[in-house]
Tab-separated table of C-alpha atoms in Angstrom:
chain	number	residue	atom	x	y	z
A	1	MET	CA	-0.100	0.015	0.111
A	2	HIS	CA	1.136	3.352	-1.157
A	3	LEU	CA	0.749	6.332	1.373
A	4	SER	CA	0.849	8.803	-1.565
A	5	PRO	CA	0.429	8.578	-5.381
A	6	ASP	CA	3.790	10.139	-5.503
A	7	GLU	CA	5.124	6.703	-4.845
A	8	ILE	CA	3.861	5.185	-8.072
A	9	ILE	CA	6.341	6.197	-10.436
A	10	PHE	CA	5.730	5.387	-14.189
A	11	TRP	CA	8.803	7.054	-15.506
A	12	GLN	CA	11.780	8.541	-14.296
A	13	HIS	CA	14.914	10.522	-15.956
A	14	GLY	CA	17.176	12.047	-13.162
A	15	PHE	CA	15.116	14.917	-11.439
A	16	LEU	CA	12.249	14.617	-13.879
A	17	LYS	CA	9.825	11.829	-13.126
A	18	LEU	CA	6.385	10.877	-13.897
A	19	ASN	CA	4.264	9.669	-11.073
A	20	ALA	CA	0.657	8.717	-10.556
A	21	THR	CA	0.027	12.106	-8.865
A	22	ILE	CA	1.103	14.034	-12.115
A	23	VAL	CA	-0.691	11.359	-14.491
A	24	PHE	CA	-4.039	11.470	-12.747
A	25	THR	CA	-3.920	15.111	-12.524
A	26	TRP	CA	-3.603	15.730	-16.440
A	27	GLY	CA	-6.388	13.055	-16.495
A	28	LEU	CA	-8.544	15.012	-14.351
A	29	MET	CA	-7.322	18.324	-16.203
A	30	LEU	CA	-8.391	16.571	-19.623
A	31	LEU	CA	-11.684	15.401	-18.137
A	32	LEU	CA	-12.396	19.011	-16.903
A	33	VAL	CA	-11.153	20.717	-20.027
A	34	ILE	CA	-12.840	18.562	-22.743
A	35	GLY	CA	-16.026	18.177	-20.558
A	36	SER	CA	-16.153	22.176	-20.570
A	37	LYS	CA	-15.206	22.518	-24.160
A	38	LEU	CA	-17.855	20.112	-25.213
A	39	VAL	CA	-20.680	21.854	-23.143
A	40	THR	CA	-19.656	25.161	-24.129
A	41	ARG	CA	-19.218	24.612	-27.607
A	42	LYS	CA	-22.821	25.281	-28.322
A	43	LEU	CA	-24.053	27.544	-25.760
A	44	SER	CA	-27.533	29.039	-25.699
A	45	ILE	CA	-28.108	32.348	-24.806
A	46	GLY	CA	-32.081	31.945	-25.038
A	47	LEU	CA	-34.368	30.531	-22.387
A	48	GLU	CA	-34.053	26.845	-24.157
A	49	ARG	CA	-30.495	25.263	-23.171
A	50	SER	CA	-29.138	21.960	-23.001
A	51	ARG	CA	-28.884	20.154	-19.280
A	52	TRP	CA	-25.301	20.055	-19.492
A	53	GLN	CA	-25.268	23.824	-20.061
A	54	ASN	CA	-27.554	24.193	-17.281
A	55	LEU	CA	-25.647	22.093	-15.137
A	56	LEU	CA	-22.439	24.174	-15.545
A	57	GLU	CA	-24.277	27.233	-15.371
A	58	ILE	CA	-25.728	26.227	-11.665
A	59	VAL	CA	-22.391	25.140	-10.676
A	60	VAL	CA	-20.610	28.467	-12.211
A	61	THR	CA	-23.293	30.982	-10.618
A	62	GLY	CA	-23.231	28.575	-7.330
A	63	ILE	CA	-19.461	29.180	-7.073
A	64	GLU	CA	-19.680	32.769	-7.974
A	65	LYS	CA	-22.590	33.220	-5.256
A	66	GLN	CA	-20.575	31.649	-2.639
A	67	ILE	CA	-17.469	33.691	-3.381
A	68	GLU	CA	-19.771	36.754	-3.093
A	69	GLU	CA	-21.288	35.637	0.117
A	70	VAL	CA	-17.683	35.403	1.621
A	71	GLY	CA	-17.254	39.052	1.131
A	72	LEU	CA	-15.685	39.435	-2.514
A	73	SER	CA	-17.537	42.292	-4.160
A	74	GLN	CA	-16.446	41.105	-7.600
A	75	PRO	CA	-16.704	37.472	-7.816
A	76	ALA	CA	-15.729	37.370	-11.493
A	77	LYS	CA	-12.200	38.353	-10.892
A	78	TYR	CA	-11.482	35.377	-8.156
A	79	LEU	CA	-13.734	32.845	-9.979
A	80	ALA	CA	-11.230	31.410	-12.328
A	81	PHE	CA	-8.516	30.663	-9.198
A	82	LEU	CA	-11.171	29.772	-6.698
A	83	GLY	CA	-13.629	27.911	-8.870
A	84	THR	CA	-10.762	25.786	-10.456
A	85	LEU	CA	-9.578	24.775	-6.730
A	86	PHE	CA	-12.895	23.484	-6.212
A	87	LEU	CA	-13.729	22.028	-9.515
A	88	PHE	CA	-10.376	20.288	-9.198
A	89	ILE	CA	-10.567	18.776	-5.624
A	90	ALA	CA	-14.184	18.064	-5.920
A	91	THR	CA	-13.574	16.031	-9.424
A	92	ALA	CA	-10.472	14.435	-7.791
A	93	SER	CA	-12.827	13.025	-4.946
A	94	LEU	CA	-15.740	12.162	-7.164
A	95	CYS	CA	-13.352	9.953	-9.107
A	96	THR	CA	-12.600	7.742	-6.365
A	97	ILE	CA	-15.569	5.628	-7.106
A	98	ILE	CA	-13.438	4.442	-10.134
A	99	PRO	CA	-11.489	1.593	-9.396
A	100	GLY	CA	-7.535	1.793	-9.824
A	101	TYR	CA	-7.970	5.544	-9.395
A	102	GLU	CA	-5.694	7.660	-6.947
A	103	PRO	CA	-6.896	10.889	-6.146
A	104	PRO	CA	-3.856	13.414	-6.652
A	105	THR	CA	-5.326	15.374	-3.795
A	106	GLY	CA	-4.328	12.316	-1.574
A	107	SER	CA	-0.657	13.564	-2.285
A	108	LEU	CA	0.772	16.140	0.163
A	109	SER	CA	2.795	17.454	-2.954
A	110	THR	CA	-0.569	18.362	-4.748
A	111	THR	CA	-2.234	19.888	-1.596
A	112	LEU	CA	1.236	21.972	-0.601
A	113	ALA	CA	1.231	23.005	-4.459
A	114	PHE	CA	-2.344	24.244	-4.228
A	115	ALA	CA	-1.584	25.848	-0.570
A	116	LEU	CA	1.572	27.459	-2.027
A	117	CYS	CA	-0.802	28.776	-4.956
A	118	VAL	CA	-3.216	30.134	-2.224
A	119	LEU	CA	-0.182	31.616	-0.322
A	120	VAL	CA	0.960	33.539	-3.173
A	121	ALA	CA	-2.455	34.385	-4.461
A	122	VAL	CA	-3.395	36.278	-1.425
A	123	PRO	CA	-0.812	38.944	-1.367
A	124	PHE	CA	-1.313	39.074	-5.154
A	125	PHE	CA	-4.982	39.840	-5.033
A	126	GLY	CA	-4.319	42.142	-1.703
A	127	ILE	CA	-1.695	44.152	-3.391
A	128	GLU	CA	-3.537	44.465	-6.705
A	129	GLU	CA	-6.585	45.734	-4.928
A	130	GLN	CA	-4.691	48.087	-2.457
A	131	GLY	CA	-1.151	48.566	-3.339
A	132	VAL	CA	1.958	47.190	-2.283
A	133	GLY	CA	2.767	49.655	0.590
A	134	SER	CA	-0.789	49.197	2.076
A	135	TYR	CA	-0.871	45.478	1.920
A	136	LEU	CA	2.531	45.298	3.570
A	137	SER	CA	1.585	47.746	6.037
A	138	SER	CA	-1.302	45.606	7.159
A	139	TYR	CA	1.324	42.913	8.628
A	140	VAL	CA	2.511	45.566	10.975
A	141	LYS	CA	-0.814	46.262	12.392
A	142	PRO	CA	-1.873	47.365	15.045
A	143	THR	CA	1.741	47.295	16.087
A	144	PHE	CA	5.338	46.430	14.676
A	145	ILE	CA	5.409	43.564	17.138
A	146	MET	CA	2.622	41.767	15.437
A	147	LEU	CA	4.807	41.345	12.317
A	148	PRO	CA	6.360	37.980	13.089
A	149	PHE	CA	3.024	36.795	14.209
A	150	ASN	CA	1.423	37.761	11.090
A	151	ILE	CA	3.967	35.787	9.048
A	152	ILE	CA	3.666	32.841	11.157
A	153	SER	CA	-0.122	32.826	10.707
A	154	GLU	CA	0.084	33.165	7.304
A	155	ILE	CA	2.845	29.956	6.894
A	156	SER	CA	0.805	27.987	9.342
A	157	ARG	CA	-2.438	28.605	7.643
A	158	THR	CA	-1.060	27.441	4.299
A	159	LEU	CA	0.381	24.569	5.929
A	160	ALA	CA	-2.788	24.053	7.384
A	161	LEU	CA	-4.546	23.994	4.283
A	162	ALA	CA	-2.251	21.602	2.724
A	163	VAL	CA	-2.170	18.957	5.632
A	164	ARG	CA	-6.181	19.316	6.010
A	165	LEU	CA	-6.797	18.299	2.497
A	166	PHE	CA	-4.084	15.922	2.341
A	167	GLY	CA	-5.256	14.116	5.723
A	168	ASN	CA	-8.660	13.724	4.743
A	169	MET	CA	-8.056	12.376	1.343
A	170	MET	CA	-5.314	10.270	2.134
A	171	SER	CA	-7.162	8.927	5.311
A	172	GLY	CA	-10.202	8.170	3.247
A	173	ALA	CA	-8.099	6.004	0.881
A	174	MET	CA	-6.255	4.374	3.786
A	175	ILE	CA	-9.621	3.819	5.593
A	176	ILE	CA	-10.899	2.003	2.509
A	177	GLY	CA	-7.809	0.158	1.910
A	178	ILE	CA	-7.748	-1.136	5.529
A	179	LEU	CA	-11.394	-1.880	5.728
A	180	LEU	CA	-11.005	-4.170	2.435
A	181	THR	CA	-8.631	-6.482	3.955
A	182	ILE	CA	-11.029	-6.738	7.240
A	183	THR	CA	-14.597	-6.543	5.989
A	184	PRO	CA	-14.407	-6.567	2.067
A	185	LEU	CA	-17.986	-6.793	1.110
A	186	ILE	CA	-20.378	-3.942	2.289
A	187	PHE	CA	-18.584	-1.823	4.495
A	188	PRO	CA	-16.038	-0.183	2.008
A	189	ILE	CA	-18.700	0.821	0.003
A	190	PHE	CA	-20.368	2.775	2.805
A	191	MET	CA	-17.049	4.233	3.386
A	192	THR	CA	-16.503	4.955	-0.473
A	193	ILE	CA	-19.770	6.921	-0.118
A	194	LEU	CA	-18.562	8.780	3.188
A	195	GLY	CA	-15.437	9.361	1.278
A	196	LEU	CA	-17.266	11.062	-1.592
A	197	LEU	CA	-19.046	13.262	1.182
A	198	THR	CA	-15.765	14.116	2.799
A	199	GLY	CA	-14.235	14.890	-0.556
A	200	MET	CA	-16.929	17.417	-1.247
A	201	VAL	CA	-16.684	18.906	1.821
A	202	GLN	CA	-13.017	19.330	1.748
A	203	ALA	CA	-13.154	20.884	-1.639
A	204	TYR	CA	-15.908	23.381	-0.001
A	205	ILE	CA	-13.821	23.974	2.675
A	206	PHE	CA	-10.462	24.323	0.903
A	207	SER	CA	-12.066	26.871	-1.730
A	208	ILE	CA	-13.874	28.577	0.899
A	209	LEU	CA	-10.745	29.427	2.971
A	210	ALA	CA	-8.947	30.344	0.108
A	211	ALA	CA	-11.707	32.812	-0.597
A	212	VAL	CA	-11.628	34.004	3.070
A	213	TYR	CA	-8.084	34.731	2.894
A	214	ILE	CA	-8.189	36.626	-0.121
A	215	ALA	CA	-11.089	38.714	1.238
A	216	ALA	CA	-9.348	39.288	4.654
A	217	ALA	CA	-6.303	40.698	2.284
A	218	ILE	CA	-8.070	43.051	0.346
A	219	ARG	CA	-10.626	44.065	2.955
A	220	VAL	CA	-7.925	44.730	5.832
A	221	ARG	CA	-7.654	48.359	5.386
A	222	LYS	CA	-11.517	49.077	5.331
A	223	PRO	CA	-12.173	50.549	8.927
A	224	GLY	CA	-13.995	47.875	11.105
A	225	THR	CA	-13.473	45.087	8.816
A	226	GLU	CA	-10.018	44.039	9.834
A	227	SER	CA	-10.237	40.415	10.928
A	228	GLU	CA	-7.578	37.912	11.485
A	229	GLN	CA	-8.314	34.253	10.168
A	230	THR	CA	-6.657	31.611	12.169
A	231	ILE	CA	-8.528	28.539	11.117
B	1	MET	CA	9.407	12.032	2.671
B	2	LEU	CA	5.775	12.799	1.580
B	3	ILE	CA	6.651	15.862	-0.276
B	4	ASP	CA	8.169	15.593	-3.430
B	5	TRP	CA	9.136	19.022	-4.808
B	6	PHE	CA	9.330	18.421	-8.204
B	7	THR	CA	5.607	17.079	-8.266
B	8	VAL	CA	4.826	20.136	-6.075
B	9	ALA	CA	6.289	22.428	-8.919
B	10	ALA	CA	4.591	20.056	-11.445
B	11	GLN	CA	1.488	20.691	-9.773
B	12	VAL	CA	1.629	24.210	-9.288
B	13	LEU	CA	2.437	24.447	-13.118
B	14	ASN	CA	-0.646	21.962	-13.869
B	15	PHE	CA	-2.757	24.070	-11.511
B	16	LEU	CA	-1.935	27.264	-13.035
B	17	ILE	CA	-2.685	25.988	-16.676
B	18	LEU	CA	-5.664	24.264	-15.478
B	19	VAL	CA	-6.897	27.761	-14.248
B	20	TRP	CA	-6.170	29.120	-17.376
B	21	LEU	CA	-7.669	26.474	-19.452
B	22	MET	CA	-10.888	26.668	-17.198
B	23	LYS	CA	-11.168	30.280	-17.548
B	24	ARG	CA	-10.883	29.877	-21.398
B	25	PHE	CA	-13.379	26.996	-21.777
B	26	LEU	CA	-15.606	27.233	-18.852
B	27	TYR	CA	-16.157	30.557	-16.892
B	28	LYS	CA	-15.844	33.091	-19.893
B	29	PRO	CA	-18.160	31.360	-22.146
B	30	ILE	CA	-20.490	30.339	-19.376
B	31	LEU	CA	-20.485	33.888	-17.729
B	32	HIS	CA	-20.610	35.404	-21.200
B	33	ALA	CA	-23.674	33.549	-22.197
B	34	ILE	CA	-25.215	34.073	-18.634
B	35	ASP	CA	-24.463	38.000	-19.244
B	36	ASP	CA	-25.906	37.659	-22.910
B	37	ARG	CA	-28.928	36.014	-21.736
B	38	GLU	CA	-29.421	38.581	-18.832
B	39	LYS	CA	-29.008	41.360	-21.472
B	40	ARG	CA	-31.371	39.792	-23.806
B	41	ILE	CA	-33.898	39.444	-21.091
B	42	ALA	CA	-33.417	42.812	-19.860
B	43	LYS	CA	-34.025	43.758	-23.161
B	44	GLU	CA	-37.046	41.996	-23.493
B	45	LEU	CA	-38.336	43.208	-20.599
B	46	ALA	CA	-37.486	46.756	-21.554
B	47	ASN	CA	-39.373	46.059	-25.047
B	48	ALA	CA	-42.317	44.572	-22.815
B	49	ASP	CA	-42.257	47.829	-20.520
B	50	LYS	CA	-41.954	50.000	-23.630
B	51	LYS	CA	-44.977	48.098	-25.538
B	52	MET	CA	-46.753	48.238	-21.968
B	53	ALA	CA	-46.414	52.096	-21.811
B	54	GLU	CA	-47.155	52.184	-25.439
B	55	ALA	CA	-50.312	50.115	-24.860
B	56	GLN	CA	-51.222	52.059	-21.794
B	57	LYS	CA	-50.824	55.100	-23.957
B	58	GLU	CA	-53.084	53.847	-26.579
B	59	ARG	CA	-55.371	52.612	-24.421
B	60	ASP	CA	-55.405	56.350	-22.675
B	61	GLU	CA	-55.822	57.706	-26.134
B	62	PHE	CA	-58.548	55.162	-27.219
B	63	GLN	CA	-60.223	55.865	-23.939
B	64	HIS	CA	-60.116	59.471	-24.526
B	65	LYS	CA	-61.408	59.189	-28.219
B	66	ASN	CA	-64.156	56.775	-26.996
B	67	ASP	CA	-65.168	59.647	-24.380
B	68	GLU	CA	-65.007	62.281	-27.225
B	69	PHE	CA	-67.181	59.934	-29.556
B	70	ASP	CA	-69.721	59.357	-26.759
B	71	GLN	CA	-69.721	63.237	-26.065
B	72	GLN	CA	-69.996	63.813	-30.005
B	73	TYR	CA	-72.712	61.145	-30.189
B	74	ILE	CA	-74.763	62.738	-27.376
B	75	GLU	CA	-74.426	66.074	-28.815
B	76	LEU	CA	-75.394	64.857	-32.192
B	77	MET	CA	-78.200	62.769	-31.185
B	78	SER	CA	-79.578	65.859	-29.163
B	79	LYS	CA	-79.081	67.910	-32.098
B	80	ALA	CA	-80.983	65.465	-34.330
B	81	LYS	CA	-83.635	65.139	-31.593
B	82	ASP	CA	-84.185	68.796	-31.815
B	83	GLU	CA	-83.790	68.946	-35.605
B	84	VAL	CA	-86.626	66.111	-35.661
B	85	LYS	CA	-88.740	68.010	-33.344
B	86	VAL	CA	-88.709	71.035	-35.538
B	87	GLU	CA	-88.991	69.183	-38.836
B	88	ARG	CA	-91.988	67.359	-37.338
B	89	GLN	CA	-93.594	70.552	-36.326
B	90	ARG	CA	-92.695	72.311	-39.531
B	91	LEU	CA	-94.439	69.119	-41.375
B	92	LEU	CA	-97.393	69.057	-39.217
B	93	ASP	CA	-97.749	72.929	-39.847
B	94	GLU	CA	-97.522	72.155	-43.665
B	95	ALA	CA	-99.944	69.197	-43.414
B	96	ARG	CA	-102.262	71.583	-41.595
B	97	GLN	CA	-101.963	74.371	-43.755
B	98	ALA	CA	-102.682	71.704	-46.870
B	99	THR	CA	-105.442	70.376	-44.944
B	100	ASP	CA	-106.996	73.668	-44.228
B	101	ALA	CA	-106.245	74.732	-48.004
B	102	LEU	CA	-107.943	71.432	-49.305
B	103	SER	CA	-110.845	71.706	-46.759
B	104	ALA	CA	-111.360	75.354	-47.980
B	105	MET	CA	-111.034	74.312	-51.566
B	106	ARG	CA	-113.658	71.755	-50.696
B	107	HIS	CA	-115.745	74.142	-49.135
B	108	GLU	CA	-115.611	76.524	-51.964
B	109	LYS	CA	-116.362	73.834	-54.490
B	110	LEU	CA	-119.466	72.839	-52.480
B	111	ARG	CA	-120.325	76.381	-52.047
B	112	LYS	CA	-119.990	76.963	-55.667
B	113	ASP	CA	-121.784	73.755	-56.510
B	114	ALA	CA	-124.803	74.876	-54.284
B	115	GLN	CA	-124.628	78.307	-55.472
B	116	SER	CA	-125.011	76.980	-59.313
B	117	LEU	CA	-127.717	74.496	-58.000
B	118	HIS	CA	-129.187	77.455	-56.301
B	119	GLU	CA	-128.985	79.748	-59.364
B	120	ALA	CA	-130.413	76.933	-61.460
B	121	MET	CA	-133.195	76.455	-59.169
B	122	SER	CA	-133.660	79.974	-58.678
B	123	LEU	CA	-133.844	80.414	-62.545
B	124	ARG	CA	-136.091	77.409	-63.103
B	125	THR	CA	-138.312	78.478	-60.564
B	126	GLN	CA	-138.459	82.200	-61.794
B	127	GLN	CA	-139.103	81.020	-65.069
B	128	GLU	CA	-141.812	78.326	-63.929
B	129	VAL	CA	-143.492	81.163	-61.862
B	130	PHE	CA	-143.391	83.542	-64.849
B	131	ALA	CA	-144.735	81.070	-67.089
B	132	ILE	CA	-147.532	80.060	-64.561
B	133	ALA	CA	-148.427	83.916	-64.236
B	134	ARG	CA	-148.340	84.452	-67.761
B	135	LYS	CA	-150.797	81.617	-68.503
B	136	VAL	CA	-153.047	82.138	-65.596
B	137	LEU	CA	-153.293	85.814	-66.749
B	138	MET	CA	-154.156	84.800	-70.345
B	139	ASP	CA	-156.365	82.282	-69.333
B	140	LEU	CA	-158.160	84.816	-67.185
B	141	ALA	CA	-158.133	87.844	-69.904
B	142	THR	CA	-161.529	88.559	-71.035
B	143	ALA	CA	-163.479	91.399	-72.234
B	144	SER	CA	-164.239	92.709	-69.128
B	145	LEU	CA	-160.594	92.634	-68.080
B	146	GLU	CA	-159.797	94.533	-71.126
B	147	GLU	CA	-162.529	97.197	-70.260
B	148	ARG	CA	-161.092	97.524	-66.750
B	149	MET	CA	-157.433	97.929	-68.386
B	150	THR	CA	-158.623	100.486	-70.332
B	151	GLU	CA	-159.991	102.317	-67.353
B	152	VAL	CA	-156.853	101.987	-65.548
B	153	PHE	CA	-155.047	103.247	-68.803
B	154	THR	CA	-157.183	106.418	-68.926
B	155	ARG	CA	-156.695	106.875	-65.265
B	156	ARG	CA	-153.118	106.706	-65.354
B	157	LEU	CA	-153.017	109.071	-68.342
B	158	HIS	CA	-154.782	111.593	-66.110
B	159	GLU	CA	-152.735	111.002	-62.985
B	160	MET	CA	-149.430	111.594	-65.109
B	161	ASP	CA	-147.091	114.391	-63.671
B	162	ASP	CA	-146.647	117.423	-65.411
B	163	GLN	CA	-143.142	116.874	-66.687
B	164	THR	CA	-144.253	113.580	-68.272
B	165	LYS	CA	-147.256	115.016	-69.401
B	166	THR	CA	-145.476	117.880	-71.219
B	167	SER	CA	-142.832	115.942	-72.789
B	168	LEU	CA	-145.571	113.210	-73.952
B	169	ALA	CA	-147.709	116.076	-75.502
B	170	GLU	CA	-144.780	117.455	-77.330
B	171	ILE	CA	-144.051	114.200	-78.873
B	172	LEU	CA	-147.818	113.372	-79.577
B	173	LYS	CA	-148.053	116.744	-81.278
B	174	ALA	CA	-144.897	116.207	-83.412
B	175	ALA	CA	-146.135	113.058	-84.625
B	176	THR	CA	-146.951	112.909	-88.190
B	177	ASP	CA	-148.543	109.506	-88.172
B	178	PRO	CA	-151.727	108.072	-86.276
B	179	VAL	CA	-150.729	107.251	-82.776
B	180	LEU	CA	-150.838	103.456	-82.553
B	181	VAL	CA	-152.755	101.999	-79.574
B	182	ARG	CA	-151.857	98.181	-79.250
B	183	SER	CA	-153.902	96.001	-77.306
B	184	THR	CA	-154.235	91.947	-76.786
B	185	PHE	CA	-157.780	91.880	-77.617
B	186	ASP	CA	-159.810	93.931	-80.214
B	187	LEU	CA	-161.353	96.944	-78.154
B	188	PRO	CA	-164.808	97.796	-78.434
B	189	VAL	CA	-165.751	101.089	-79.963
B	190	GLU	CA	-166.677	102.381	-76.305
B	191	GLN	CA	-163.170	101.965	-75.104
B	192	ARG	CA	-161.543	103.199	-78.250
B	193	VAL	CA	-163.630	106.279	-77.470
B	194	ALA	CA	-162.991	106.456	-73.932
B	195	ILE	CA	-159.261	106.252	-74.976
B	196	GLN	CA	-159.515	108.979	-77.515
B	197	ASN	CA	-161.360	111.047	-75.321
B	198	ALA	CA	-158.936	110.591	-72.424
B	199	LEU	CA	-155.860	111.633	-74.688
B	200	ASN	CA	-157.682	114.705	-76.121
B	201	GLU	CA	-158.447	115.777	-72.454
B	202	THR	CA	-155.261	115.081	-71.255
B	203	PHE	CA	-153.246	116.795	-73.990
B	204	SER	CA	-155.901	119.019	-75.126
B	205	ALA	CA	-155.597	118.347	-78.541
B	206	ASP	CA	-157.141	115.964	-80.937
B	207	ILE	CA	-155.025	113.061	-81.253
B	208	PRO	CA	-155.582	110.724	-84.106
B	209	LEU	CA	-155.350	106.944	-83.164
B	210	ARG	CA	-155.011	103.690	-84.826
B	211	PHE	CA	-155.795	100.613	-82.840
B	212	GLU	CA	-154.137	97.328	-83.361
B	213	THR	CA	-154.671	93.976	-81.905
B	214	ALA	CA	-151.594	91.960	-80.713
B	215	PRO	CA	-152.499	88.552	-79.437
B	216	ASP	CA	-148.959	87.675	-78.404
B	217	ARG	CA	-149.026	89.922	-75.481
B	218	VAL	CA	-150.119	88.931	-72.032
B	219	SER	CA	-152.543	91.689	-71.380
B	220	GLY	CA	-152.525	95.450	-71.414
B	221	ILE	CA	-152.541	98.460	-73.650
B	222	ASP	CA	-149.551	100.706	-75.157
B	223	LEU	CA	-149.407	103.591	-77.009
B	224	THR	CA	-146.778	104.400	-79.562
B	225	ALA	CA	-146.246	107.706	-81.262
B	226	ASN	CA	-143.221	108.738	-83.421
B	227	GLY	CA	-141.016	106.220	-81.764
B	228	GLN	CA	-142.131	107.084	-78.258
B	229	LYS	CA	-144.383	104.691	-76.153
B	230	VAL	CA	-146.886	104.913	-73.310
B	231	ALA	CA	-147.807	101.492	-71.924
B	232	TRP	CA	-149.477	99.728	-69.152
B	233	ASN	CA	-149.842	96.106	-69.403
B	234	ILE	CA	-149.656	93.194	-67.046
B	235	SER	CA	-146.510	92.056	-69.103
B	236	ASP	CA	-144.963	95.116	-67.477
B	237	TYR	CA	-145.602	94.038	-64.032
B	238	LEU	CA	-144.283	90.537	-64.763
B	239	VAL	CA	-141.285	92.118	-66.296
B	240	SER	CA	-140.802	94.503	-63.140
B	241	LEU	CA	-141.282	91.385	-60.925
B	242	GLU	CA	-138.555	89.596	-62.777
B	243	ARG	CA	-136.279	92.200	-62.548
B	244	SER	CA	-137.103	92.684	-58.939
B	245	VAL	CA	-136.300	89.128	-58.086
B	246	ASN	CA	-133.458	89.086	-60.091
B	247	GLU	CA	-132.057	92.013	-58.120
B	248	LEU	CA	-132.809	90.102	-54.994
B	249	LEU	CA	-130.847	86.983	-55.845
B	250	LYS	CA	-127.987	89.413	-57.191
B	251	ASP	CA	-128.038	90.785	-53.683
B	252	LYS	CA	-128.058	87.415	-51.958
B	253	LYS	CA	-125.032	86.149	-53.887
B	254	ILE	CA	-122.760	88.459	-52.254
B	255	PRO	CA	-123.178	87.491	-48.410
B	256	GLU	CA	-123.614	83.778	-49.467
B	257	THR	CA	-123.763	82.178	-46.401
B	258	LYS	CA	-125.852	79.441	-46.947
B	259	ALA	CA	-124.940	76.239	-48.949
B	260	THR	CA	-128.601	74.847	-49.206
B	261	PRO	CA	-130.640	76.931	-51.854
B	262	VAL	CA	-133.496	78.662	-50.404
B	263	LEU	CA	-136.083	79.676	-52.961
B	264	GLU	CA	-137.296	83.097	-52.463
B	265	THR	CA	-140.906	83.252	-52.813
B	266	LYS	CA	-141.617	86.601	-51.739
B	267	ALA	CA	-141.010	89.145	-54.452
B	268	LYS	CA	-141.609	92.756	-54.116
B	269	LEU	CA	-143.738	93.992	-56.861
B	270	GLU	CA	-142.861	97.393	-58.356
B	271	LYS	CA	-145.399	99.632	-59.135
B	272	PRO	CA	-145.609	99.871	-62.822
B	273	LYS	CA	-145.469	103.379	-64.185
B	274	LEU	CA	-146.137	104.847	-67.816
B	275	GLU	CA	-142.946	104.658	-69.355
B	276	THR	CA	-141.695	106.600	-72.180
B	277	GLY	CA	-138.884	105.852	-74.364
B	278	ASN	CA	-137.782	103.794	-77.450
B	279	PRO	CA	-139.692	100.675	-77.834
């Protein structure tokens, strides 16, 4: 049993390697992109539209609405980043029902990569919104003493993001693997269903937390709205 | 080691590529479609509002026109009623006038008919009365009547006023032929003498006489000299009566109130006079 799909290596040449994480990520990418392309190939702007278009519209507008509810007044600006996070993680969890599939999110490298992306995205959007100086000054508020704590907070929450998703996905796969050896008939199915639910919840938590971090970064200068998220 | 940094880097790259691809193939088209649809719906709603506003405006306009039409209808109806009333009154007046005129015409015709009948009856009655009178007098005429006539004639000669007498005397004196005395019956000698004497006495001259009999006369004596005539006869009475009746009828024509003809039976008899003049 592999703890992480990173350990399944298909091809390696020196530093370069092609493991299951990357391969399944490409597979998911192809699935998402081709699916999107197929559905959006013939979009209707009338009242009559296809079921798939309807589904995608519900998904996109749902994500947009969630982003807006978090506090981001221009959801379209963050839709691509946050929406892709949610859709990738959700699809990765959903595909666990396919036999032989290893979710890329079960790899700490993947979750860490996503967390690093969030770590970079937060100051990126914050600086874009309020400028470099204003954003950086938020780290020394209310006093200069808070600077190390703010930096630690940034790093710790990024790690928390990565480890939370990795732990949940990996544990789900591990539990199913263990249960298959103990009670191989019925119980793993329930655990798989539970794993689907956990995967969806984790996708939601990951993207919502990313949205909250970004929202905190761009709203920090507004009086009365400053808040530190230390989840 | 759970973290493979190459994989981390690869996954970051993969994620960024995926973000770009998803933005390119999913979010943009979907949001674009939703925006277009929203725009279209907004446009349709705006059009609907515009059409509704236009419809409301047209409805108001129609309502206004309808009200105006109703008002005009009421006014025209009222005017038409008034005109009909006036026209009805006019036609009634005309009909009444026509009826009156027709009635008057009919009355006039009736009156004329009655008058014609009256005149015809009067004329006929007159003719009959005179015919009867003539017949009766002719039947009654006898010698004694002639004698009586002679007496009356002679008395009348004596009773003549002076002016008549003078003018008659002149005529008789100037006459070259004998004076003609005509009677219905042949006068006896005594009466002829009486007439001769009366004339002689009256005019104090010897007047030659020539006696003649005229059976077509009713009864009476007349004297003709030099174109002048002195006469007394019943025929003159009748003529006088006829004239009197005619004058009476003529007078009655003027007031003309009764449609039914009334025969006037009472005739005023004019007293015959000795007349002088051309026969």
